[in-house]
PDB file of C-alpha atoms in Angstrom:
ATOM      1  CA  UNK A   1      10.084  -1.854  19.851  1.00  0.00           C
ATOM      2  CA  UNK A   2      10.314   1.754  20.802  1.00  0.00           C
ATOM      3  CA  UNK A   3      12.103   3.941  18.829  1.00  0.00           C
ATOM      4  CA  UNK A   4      15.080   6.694  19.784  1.00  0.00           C
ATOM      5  CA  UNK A   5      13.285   9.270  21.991  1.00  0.00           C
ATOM      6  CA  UNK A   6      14.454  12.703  22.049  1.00  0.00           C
ATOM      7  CA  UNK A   7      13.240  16.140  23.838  1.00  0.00           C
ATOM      8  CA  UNK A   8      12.169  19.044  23.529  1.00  0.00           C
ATOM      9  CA  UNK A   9      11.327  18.590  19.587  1.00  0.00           C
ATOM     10  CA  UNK A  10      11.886  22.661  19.507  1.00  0.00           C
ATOM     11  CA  UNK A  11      13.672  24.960  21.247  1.00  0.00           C
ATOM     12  CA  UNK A  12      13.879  28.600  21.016  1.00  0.00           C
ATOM     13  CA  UNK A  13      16.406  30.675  22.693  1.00  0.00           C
ATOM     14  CA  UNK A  14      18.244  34.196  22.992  1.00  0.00           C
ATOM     15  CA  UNK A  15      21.832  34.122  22.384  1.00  0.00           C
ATOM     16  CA  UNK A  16      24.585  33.478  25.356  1.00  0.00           C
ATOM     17  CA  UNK A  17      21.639  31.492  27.070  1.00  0.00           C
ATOM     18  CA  UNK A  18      22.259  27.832  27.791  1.00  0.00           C
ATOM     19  CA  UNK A  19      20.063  24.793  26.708  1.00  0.00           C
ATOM     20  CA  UNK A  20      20.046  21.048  27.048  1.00  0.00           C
ATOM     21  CA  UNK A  21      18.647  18.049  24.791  1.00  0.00           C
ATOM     22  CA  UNK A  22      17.626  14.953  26.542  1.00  0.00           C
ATOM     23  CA  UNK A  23      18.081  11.276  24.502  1.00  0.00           C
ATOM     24  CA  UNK A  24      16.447   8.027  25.505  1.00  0.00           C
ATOM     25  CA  UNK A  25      18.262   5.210  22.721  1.00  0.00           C
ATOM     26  CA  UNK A  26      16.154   2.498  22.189  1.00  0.00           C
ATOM     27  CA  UNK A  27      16.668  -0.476  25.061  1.00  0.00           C
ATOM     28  CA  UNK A  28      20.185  -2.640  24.572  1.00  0.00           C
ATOM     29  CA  UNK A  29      21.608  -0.274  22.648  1.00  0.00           C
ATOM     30  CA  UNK A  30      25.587   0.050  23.738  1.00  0.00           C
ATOM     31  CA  UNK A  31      26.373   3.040  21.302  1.00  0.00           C
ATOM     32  CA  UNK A  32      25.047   6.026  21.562  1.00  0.00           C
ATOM     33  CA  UNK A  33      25.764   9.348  19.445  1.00  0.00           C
ATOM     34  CA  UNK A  34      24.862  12.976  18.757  1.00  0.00           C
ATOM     35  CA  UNK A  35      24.719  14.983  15.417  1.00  0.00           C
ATOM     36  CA  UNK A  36      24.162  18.372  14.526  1.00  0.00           C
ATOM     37  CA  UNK A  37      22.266  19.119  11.311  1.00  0.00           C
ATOM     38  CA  UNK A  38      22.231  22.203   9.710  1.00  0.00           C
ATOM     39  CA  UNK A  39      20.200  23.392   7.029  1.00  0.00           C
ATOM     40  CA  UNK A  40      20.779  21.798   3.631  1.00  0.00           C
ATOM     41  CA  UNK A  41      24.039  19.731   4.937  1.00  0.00           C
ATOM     42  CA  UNK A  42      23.829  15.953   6.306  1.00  0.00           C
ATOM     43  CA  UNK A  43      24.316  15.374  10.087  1.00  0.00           C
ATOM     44  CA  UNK A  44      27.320  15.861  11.524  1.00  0.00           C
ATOM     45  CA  UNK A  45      28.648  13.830  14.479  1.00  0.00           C
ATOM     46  CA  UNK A  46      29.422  15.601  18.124  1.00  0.00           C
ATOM     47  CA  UNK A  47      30.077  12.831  20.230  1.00  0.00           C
ATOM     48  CA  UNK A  48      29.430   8.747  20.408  1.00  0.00           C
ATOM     49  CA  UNK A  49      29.174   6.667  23.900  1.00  0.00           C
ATOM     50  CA  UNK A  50      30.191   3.332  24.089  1.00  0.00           C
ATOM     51  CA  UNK A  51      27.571   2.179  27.357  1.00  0.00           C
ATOM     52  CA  UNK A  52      29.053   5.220  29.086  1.00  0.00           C
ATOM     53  CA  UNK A  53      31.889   5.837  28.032  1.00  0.00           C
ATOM     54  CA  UNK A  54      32.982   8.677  25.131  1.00  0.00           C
ATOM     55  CA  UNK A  55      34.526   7.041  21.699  1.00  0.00           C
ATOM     56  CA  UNK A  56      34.885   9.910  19.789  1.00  0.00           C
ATOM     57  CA  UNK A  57      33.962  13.670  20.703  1.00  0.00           C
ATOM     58  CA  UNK A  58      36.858  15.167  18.072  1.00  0.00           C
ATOM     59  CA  UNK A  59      34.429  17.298  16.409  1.00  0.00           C
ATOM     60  CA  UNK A  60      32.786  18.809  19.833  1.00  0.00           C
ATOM     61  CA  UNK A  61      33.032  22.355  20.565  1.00  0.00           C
ATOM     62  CA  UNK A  62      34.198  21.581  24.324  1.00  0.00           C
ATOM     63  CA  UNK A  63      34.610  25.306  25.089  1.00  0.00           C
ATOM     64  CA  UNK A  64      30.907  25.349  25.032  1.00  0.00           C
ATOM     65  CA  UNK A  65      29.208  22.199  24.541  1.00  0.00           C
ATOM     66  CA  UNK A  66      29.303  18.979  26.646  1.00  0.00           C
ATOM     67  CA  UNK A  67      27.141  16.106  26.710  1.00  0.00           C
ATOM     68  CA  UNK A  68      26.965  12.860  29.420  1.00  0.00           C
ATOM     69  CA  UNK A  69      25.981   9.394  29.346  1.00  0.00           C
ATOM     70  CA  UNK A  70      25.215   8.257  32.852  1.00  0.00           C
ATOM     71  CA  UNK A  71      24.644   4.876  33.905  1.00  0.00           C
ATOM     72  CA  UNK A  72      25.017   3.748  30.007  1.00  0.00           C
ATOM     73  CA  UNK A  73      20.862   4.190  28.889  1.00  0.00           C
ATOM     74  CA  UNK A  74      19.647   7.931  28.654  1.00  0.00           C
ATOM     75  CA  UNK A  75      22.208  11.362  27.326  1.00  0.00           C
ATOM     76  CA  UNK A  76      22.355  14.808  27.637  1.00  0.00           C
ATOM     77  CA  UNK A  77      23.590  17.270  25.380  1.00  0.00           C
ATOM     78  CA  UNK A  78      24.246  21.123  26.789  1.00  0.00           C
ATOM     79  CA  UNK A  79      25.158  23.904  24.975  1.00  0.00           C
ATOM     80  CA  UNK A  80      26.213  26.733  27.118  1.00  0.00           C
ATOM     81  CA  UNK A  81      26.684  29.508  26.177  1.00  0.00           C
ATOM     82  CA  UNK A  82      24.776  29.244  22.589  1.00  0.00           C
ATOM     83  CA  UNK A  83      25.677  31.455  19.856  1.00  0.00           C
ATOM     84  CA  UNK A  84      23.743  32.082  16.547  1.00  0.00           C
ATOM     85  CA  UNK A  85      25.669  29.415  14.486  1.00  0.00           C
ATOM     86  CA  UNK A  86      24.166  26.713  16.710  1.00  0.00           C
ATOM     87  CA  UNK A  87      20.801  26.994  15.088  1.00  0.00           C
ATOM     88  CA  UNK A  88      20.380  23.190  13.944  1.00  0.00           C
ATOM     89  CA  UNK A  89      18.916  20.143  14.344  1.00  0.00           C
ATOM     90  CA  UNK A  90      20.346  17.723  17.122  1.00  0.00           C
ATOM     91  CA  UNK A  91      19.902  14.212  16.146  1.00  0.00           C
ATOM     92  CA  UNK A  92      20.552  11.425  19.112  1.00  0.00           C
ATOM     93  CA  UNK A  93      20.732   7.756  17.814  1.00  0.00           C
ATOM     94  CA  UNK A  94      21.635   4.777  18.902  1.00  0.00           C
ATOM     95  CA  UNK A  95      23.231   0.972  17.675  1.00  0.00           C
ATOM     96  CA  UNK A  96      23.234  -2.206  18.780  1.00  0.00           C
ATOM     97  CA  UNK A  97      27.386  -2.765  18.251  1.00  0.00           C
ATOM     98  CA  UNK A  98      29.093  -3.040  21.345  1.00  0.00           C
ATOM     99  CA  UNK A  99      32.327  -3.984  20.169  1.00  0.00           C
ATOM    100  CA  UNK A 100      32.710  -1.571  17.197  1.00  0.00           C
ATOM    101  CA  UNK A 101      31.959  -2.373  13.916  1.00  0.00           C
ATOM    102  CA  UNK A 102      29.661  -0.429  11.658  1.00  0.00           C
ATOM    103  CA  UNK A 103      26.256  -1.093  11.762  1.00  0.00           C
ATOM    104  CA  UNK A 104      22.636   0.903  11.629  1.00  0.00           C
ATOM    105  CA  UNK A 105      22.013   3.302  13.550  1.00  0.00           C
ATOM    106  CA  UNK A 106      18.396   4.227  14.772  1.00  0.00           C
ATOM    107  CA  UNK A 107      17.957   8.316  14.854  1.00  0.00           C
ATOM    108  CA  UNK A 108      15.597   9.948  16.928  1.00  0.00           C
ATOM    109  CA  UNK A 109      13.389  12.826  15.457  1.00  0.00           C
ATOM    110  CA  UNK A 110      15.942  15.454  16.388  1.00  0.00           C
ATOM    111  CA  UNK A 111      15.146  18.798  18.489  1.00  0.00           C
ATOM    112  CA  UNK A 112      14.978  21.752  16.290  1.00  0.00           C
ATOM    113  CA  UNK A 113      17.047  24.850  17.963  1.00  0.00           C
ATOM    114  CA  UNK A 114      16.524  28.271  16.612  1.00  0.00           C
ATOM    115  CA  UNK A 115      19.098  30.875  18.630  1.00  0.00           C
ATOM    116  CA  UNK A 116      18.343  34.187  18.149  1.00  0.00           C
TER     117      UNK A 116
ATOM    118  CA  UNK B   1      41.156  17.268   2.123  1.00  0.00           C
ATOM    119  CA  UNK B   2      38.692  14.782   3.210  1.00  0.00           C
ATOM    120  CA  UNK B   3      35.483  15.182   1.116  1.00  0.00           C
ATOM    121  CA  UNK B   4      32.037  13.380   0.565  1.00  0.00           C
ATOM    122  CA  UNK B   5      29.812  15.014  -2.319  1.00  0.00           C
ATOM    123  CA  UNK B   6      26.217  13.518  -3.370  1.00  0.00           C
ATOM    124  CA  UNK B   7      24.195  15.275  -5.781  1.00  0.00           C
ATOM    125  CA  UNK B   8      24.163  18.907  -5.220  1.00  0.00           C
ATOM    126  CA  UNK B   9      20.915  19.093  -7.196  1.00  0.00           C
ATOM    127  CA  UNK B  10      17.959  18.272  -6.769  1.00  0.00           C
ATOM    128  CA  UNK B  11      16.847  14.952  -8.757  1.00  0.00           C
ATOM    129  CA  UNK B  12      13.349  15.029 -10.417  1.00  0.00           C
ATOM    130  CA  UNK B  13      11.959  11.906 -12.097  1.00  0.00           C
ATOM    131  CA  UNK B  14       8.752  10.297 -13.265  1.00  0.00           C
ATOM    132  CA  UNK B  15       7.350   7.747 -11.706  1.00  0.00           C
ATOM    133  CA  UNK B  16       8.325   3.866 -13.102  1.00  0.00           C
ATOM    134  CA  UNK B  17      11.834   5.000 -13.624  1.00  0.00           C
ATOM    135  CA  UNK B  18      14.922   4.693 -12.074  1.00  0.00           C
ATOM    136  CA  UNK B  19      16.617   7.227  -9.611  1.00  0.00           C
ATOM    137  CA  UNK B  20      20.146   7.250  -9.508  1.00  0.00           C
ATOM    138  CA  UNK B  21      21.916   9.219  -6.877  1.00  0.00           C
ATOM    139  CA  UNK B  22      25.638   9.605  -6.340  1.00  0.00           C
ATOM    140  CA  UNK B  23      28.369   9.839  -4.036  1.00  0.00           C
ATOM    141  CA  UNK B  24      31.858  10.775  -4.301  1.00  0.00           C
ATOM    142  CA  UNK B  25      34.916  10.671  -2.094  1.00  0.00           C
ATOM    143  CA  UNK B  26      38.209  11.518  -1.248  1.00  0.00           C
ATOM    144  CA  UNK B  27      40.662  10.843   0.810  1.00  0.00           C
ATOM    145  CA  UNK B  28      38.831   8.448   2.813  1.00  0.00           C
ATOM    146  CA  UNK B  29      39.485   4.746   2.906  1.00  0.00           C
ATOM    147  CA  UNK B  30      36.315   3.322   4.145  1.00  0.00           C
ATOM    148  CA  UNK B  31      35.539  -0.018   5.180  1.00  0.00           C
ATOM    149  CA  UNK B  32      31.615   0.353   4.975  1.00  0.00           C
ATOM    150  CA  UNK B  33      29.044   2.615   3.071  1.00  0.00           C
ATOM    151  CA  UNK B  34      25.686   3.336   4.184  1.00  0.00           C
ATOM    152  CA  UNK B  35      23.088   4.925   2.752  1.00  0.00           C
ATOM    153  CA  UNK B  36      19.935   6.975   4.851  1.00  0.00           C
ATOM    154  CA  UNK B  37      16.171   8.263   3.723  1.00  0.00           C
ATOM    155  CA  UNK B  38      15.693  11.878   5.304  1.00  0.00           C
ATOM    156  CA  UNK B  39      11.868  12.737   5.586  1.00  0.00           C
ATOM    157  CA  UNK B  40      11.624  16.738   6.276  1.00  0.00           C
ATOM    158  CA  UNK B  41      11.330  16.917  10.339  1.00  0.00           C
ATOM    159  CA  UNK B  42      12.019  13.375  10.922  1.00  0.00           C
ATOM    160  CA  UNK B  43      15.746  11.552  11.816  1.00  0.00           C
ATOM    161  CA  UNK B  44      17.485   9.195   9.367  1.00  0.00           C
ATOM    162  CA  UNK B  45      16.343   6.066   8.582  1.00  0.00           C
ATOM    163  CA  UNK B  46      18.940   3.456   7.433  1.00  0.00           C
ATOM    164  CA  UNK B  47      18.447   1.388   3.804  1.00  0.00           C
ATOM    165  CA  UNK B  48      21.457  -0.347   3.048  1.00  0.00           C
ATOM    166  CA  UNK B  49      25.019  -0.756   4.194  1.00  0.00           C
ATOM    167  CA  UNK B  50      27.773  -2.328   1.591  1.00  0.00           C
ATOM    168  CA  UNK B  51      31.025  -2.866   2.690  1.00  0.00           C
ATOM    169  CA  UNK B  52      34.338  -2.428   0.776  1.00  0.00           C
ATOM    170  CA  UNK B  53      34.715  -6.173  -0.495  1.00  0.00           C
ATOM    171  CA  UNK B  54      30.953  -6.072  -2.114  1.00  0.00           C
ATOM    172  CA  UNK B  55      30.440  -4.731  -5.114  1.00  0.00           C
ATOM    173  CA  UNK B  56      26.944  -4.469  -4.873  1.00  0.00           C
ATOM    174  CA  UNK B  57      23.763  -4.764  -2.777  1.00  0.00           C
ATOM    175  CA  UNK B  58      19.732  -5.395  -3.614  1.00  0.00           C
ATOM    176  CA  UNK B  59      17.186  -5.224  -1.114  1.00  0.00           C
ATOM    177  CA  UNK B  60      13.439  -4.702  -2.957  1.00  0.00           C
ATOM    178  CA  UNK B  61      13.985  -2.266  -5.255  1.00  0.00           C
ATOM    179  CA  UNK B  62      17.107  -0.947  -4.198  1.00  0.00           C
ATOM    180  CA  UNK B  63      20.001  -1.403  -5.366  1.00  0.00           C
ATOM    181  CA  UNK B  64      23.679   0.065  -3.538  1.00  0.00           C
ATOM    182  CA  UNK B  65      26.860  -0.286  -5.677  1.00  0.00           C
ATOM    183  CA  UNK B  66      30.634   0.646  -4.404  1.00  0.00           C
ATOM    184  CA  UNK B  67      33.944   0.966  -6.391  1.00  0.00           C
ATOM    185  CA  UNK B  68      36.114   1.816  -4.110  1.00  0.00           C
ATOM    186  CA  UNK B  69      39.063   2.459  -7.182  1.00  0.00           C
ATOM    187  CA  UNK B  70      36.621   5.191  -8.626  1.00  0.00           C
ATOM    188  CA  UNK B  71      35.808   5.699  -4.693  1.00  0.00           C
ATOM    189  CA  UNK B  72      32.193   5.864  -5.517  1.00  0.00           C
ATOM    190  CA  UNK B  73      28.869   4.613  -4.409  1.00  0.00           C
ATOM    191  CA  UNK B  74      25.325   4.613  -6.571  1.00  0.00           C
ATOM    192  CA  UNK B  75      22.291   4.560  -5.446  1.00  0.00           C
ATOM    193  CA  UNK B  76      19.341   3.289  -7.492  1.00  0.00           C
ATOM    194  CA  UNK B  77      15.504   2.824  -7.022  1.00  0.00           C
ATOM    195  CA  UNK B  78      14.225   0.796  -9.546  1.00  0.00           C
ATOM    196  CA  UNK B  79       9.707   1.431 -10.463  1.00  0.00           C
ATOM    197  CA  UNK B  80      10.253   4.679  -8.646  1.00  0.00           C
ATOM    198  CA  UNK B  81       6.824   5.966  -6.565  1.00  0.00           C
ATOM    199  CA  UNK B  82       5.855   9.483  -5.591  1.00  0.00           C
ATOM    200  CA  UNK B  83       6.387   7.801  -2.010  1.00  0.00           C
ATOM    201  CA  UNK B  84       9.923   7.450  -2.687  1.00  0.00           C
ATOM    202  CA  UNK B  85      10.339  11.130  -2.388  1.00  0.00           C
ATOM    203  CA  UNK B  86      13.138  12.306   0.109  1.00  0.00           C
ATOM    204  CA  UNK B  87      16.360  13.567   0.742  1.00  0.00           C
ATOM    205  CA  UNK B  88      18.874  10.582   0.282  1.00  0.00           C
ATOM    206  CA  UNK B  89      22.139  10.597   2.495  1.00  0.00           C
ATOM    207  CA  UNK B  90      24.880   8.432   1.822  1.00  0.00           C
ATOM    208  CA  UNK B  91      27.434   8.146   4.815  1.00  0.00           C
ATOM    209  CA  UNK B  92      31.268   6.745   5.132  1.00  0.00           C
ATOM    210  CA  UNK B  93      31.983   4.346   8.207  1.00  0.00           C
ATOM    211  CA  UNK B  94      35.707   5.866   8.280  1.00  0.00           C
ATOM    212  CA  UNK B  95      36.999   3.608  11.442  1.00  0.00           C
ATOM    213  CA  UNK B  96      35.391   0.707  11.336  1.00  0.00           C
ATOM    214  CA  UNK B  97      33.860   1.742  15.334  1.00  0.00           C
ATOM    215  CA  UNK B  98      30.759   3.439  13.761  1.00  0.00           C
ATOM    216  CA  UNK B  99      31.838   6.841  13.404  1.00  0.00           C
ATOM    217  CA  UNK B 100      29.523   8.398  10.069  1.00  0.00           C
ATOM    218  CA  UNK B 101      30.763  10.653   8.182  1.00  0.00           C
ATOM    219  CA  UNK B 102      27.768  12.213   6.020  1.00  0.00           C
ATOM    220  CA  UNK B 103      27.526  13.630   2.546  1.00  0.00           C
ATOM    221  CA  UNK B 104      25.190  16.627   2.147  1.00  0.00           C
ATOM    222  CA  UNK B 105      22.093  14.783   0.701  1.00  0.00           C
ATOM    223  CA  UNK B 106      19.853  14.365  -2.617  1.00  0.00           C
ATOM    224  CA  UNK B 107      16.652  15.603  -2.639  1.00  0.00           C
ATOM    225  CA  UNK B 108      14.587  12.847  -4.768  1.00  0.00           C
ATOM    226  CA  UNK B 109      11.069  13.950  -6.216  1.00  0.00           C
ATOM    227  CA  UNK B 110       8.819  11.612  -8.221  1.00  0.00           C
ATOM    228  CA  UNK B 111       6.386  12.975 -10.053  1.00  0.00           C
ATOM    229  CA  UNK B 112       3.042  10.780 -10.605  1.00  0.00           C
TER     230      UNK B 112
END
């Protein structure tokens, strides 16, 4: 099967611009999530969909990022505007569960975003 | 405060022996463990998930245990191979829903 699709893989922008990751999670997958990853730390989680609606999005910076789910399949994550401290990786995966539960959870290879 | 810790250095065996990474935690009362191999510029990829009532889990040569009294989890790769080289993350299902809370990582090198 297809893996969890994710793009750009690298992004390079100017400070106080705006950007936006695109996720594809792999086909039947209800959950859906997003992760930053910062140098030398383990991910940490933004936001997770349930089909599309948000579960959890207590550790998103709403004043400047937001992300969507529509229709349930395919995300977006936008970060607008960006400052220097969002230089990370942004990992999109995705999980079978659709009724909660922990299970694994299939990452994508991330978009690396360098602000400057 | 709520706190996962693995590692903080940087593990360095030979090959045919056994890795054993660590991870701590407090203040958490998880219901499952997982554990994740990090390639550099690649996602995740899951290896094992134990959950609180198992004390341990084997799948090839890996082996996941989890005391939740000392609220700790080991990792071990038994015949270790210069192909087992990565960063190791373990992670703590904290609500049962799938929400991961991640520990910083091990870097594991095997030397041949």
């Amino acid at each position: 099967e297809a893996g969890v699709a994710q793009s750009p893989r690298y992004k390079i922008i100017e400070k106080r611009q705006s950007v936006a990751f695109w996720c594809n999670p792999i086909s039947g997958h209800a959950t859906l999530y997003w992760y930053q990853q910062i140098l030398g730390q383990g991910p940490k989680l933004l936001i997770q969909f349930q089909n599309n609606g948000v579960v959890d999005d207590s550790q998103l910076p709403k004043d400047r990022f937001s992300a969507e789910r529509l229709k349930g399949v395919d995300s977006t994550l936008k970060i607008q505007p960006a400052k220097l401290e969002d230089s990370a990786v942004y990992l999109c995966a995705s999980s079978l569960e659709r009724t909660g539960g922990s299970g694994e959870q299939f990452f994508g290879p991330g978009t690396r975003l360098t602000v400057l | 405060s709520q706190k996962i810790e693995q590692n903080s250095e940087a593990l360095n065996i030979q090959e045919g022996k056994t890795a054993t990474l660590t991870c701590n935690y407090t203040n958490y009362s998880p219901a499952y463990l997982q554990w994740y191999r990090q390639d550099p510029g690649r996602g995740p990829v899951f290896l094992l998930l134990i959950r609180e009532n198992e004390k341990e889990k084997r799948k090839e040569r890996l082996k996941v245990t989890f005391d939740t009294t000392l609220k700790q989890s080991l990792f071990h790769i038994t015949a270790s191979q210069p192909a087992d080289s990565a960063t190791y993350l373990c992670a703590l299902d904290v609500n049962q829903g799938g929400k991961l809370i991640f520990g910083q990582g091990t870097e594991l090198s095997v030397k041949p």
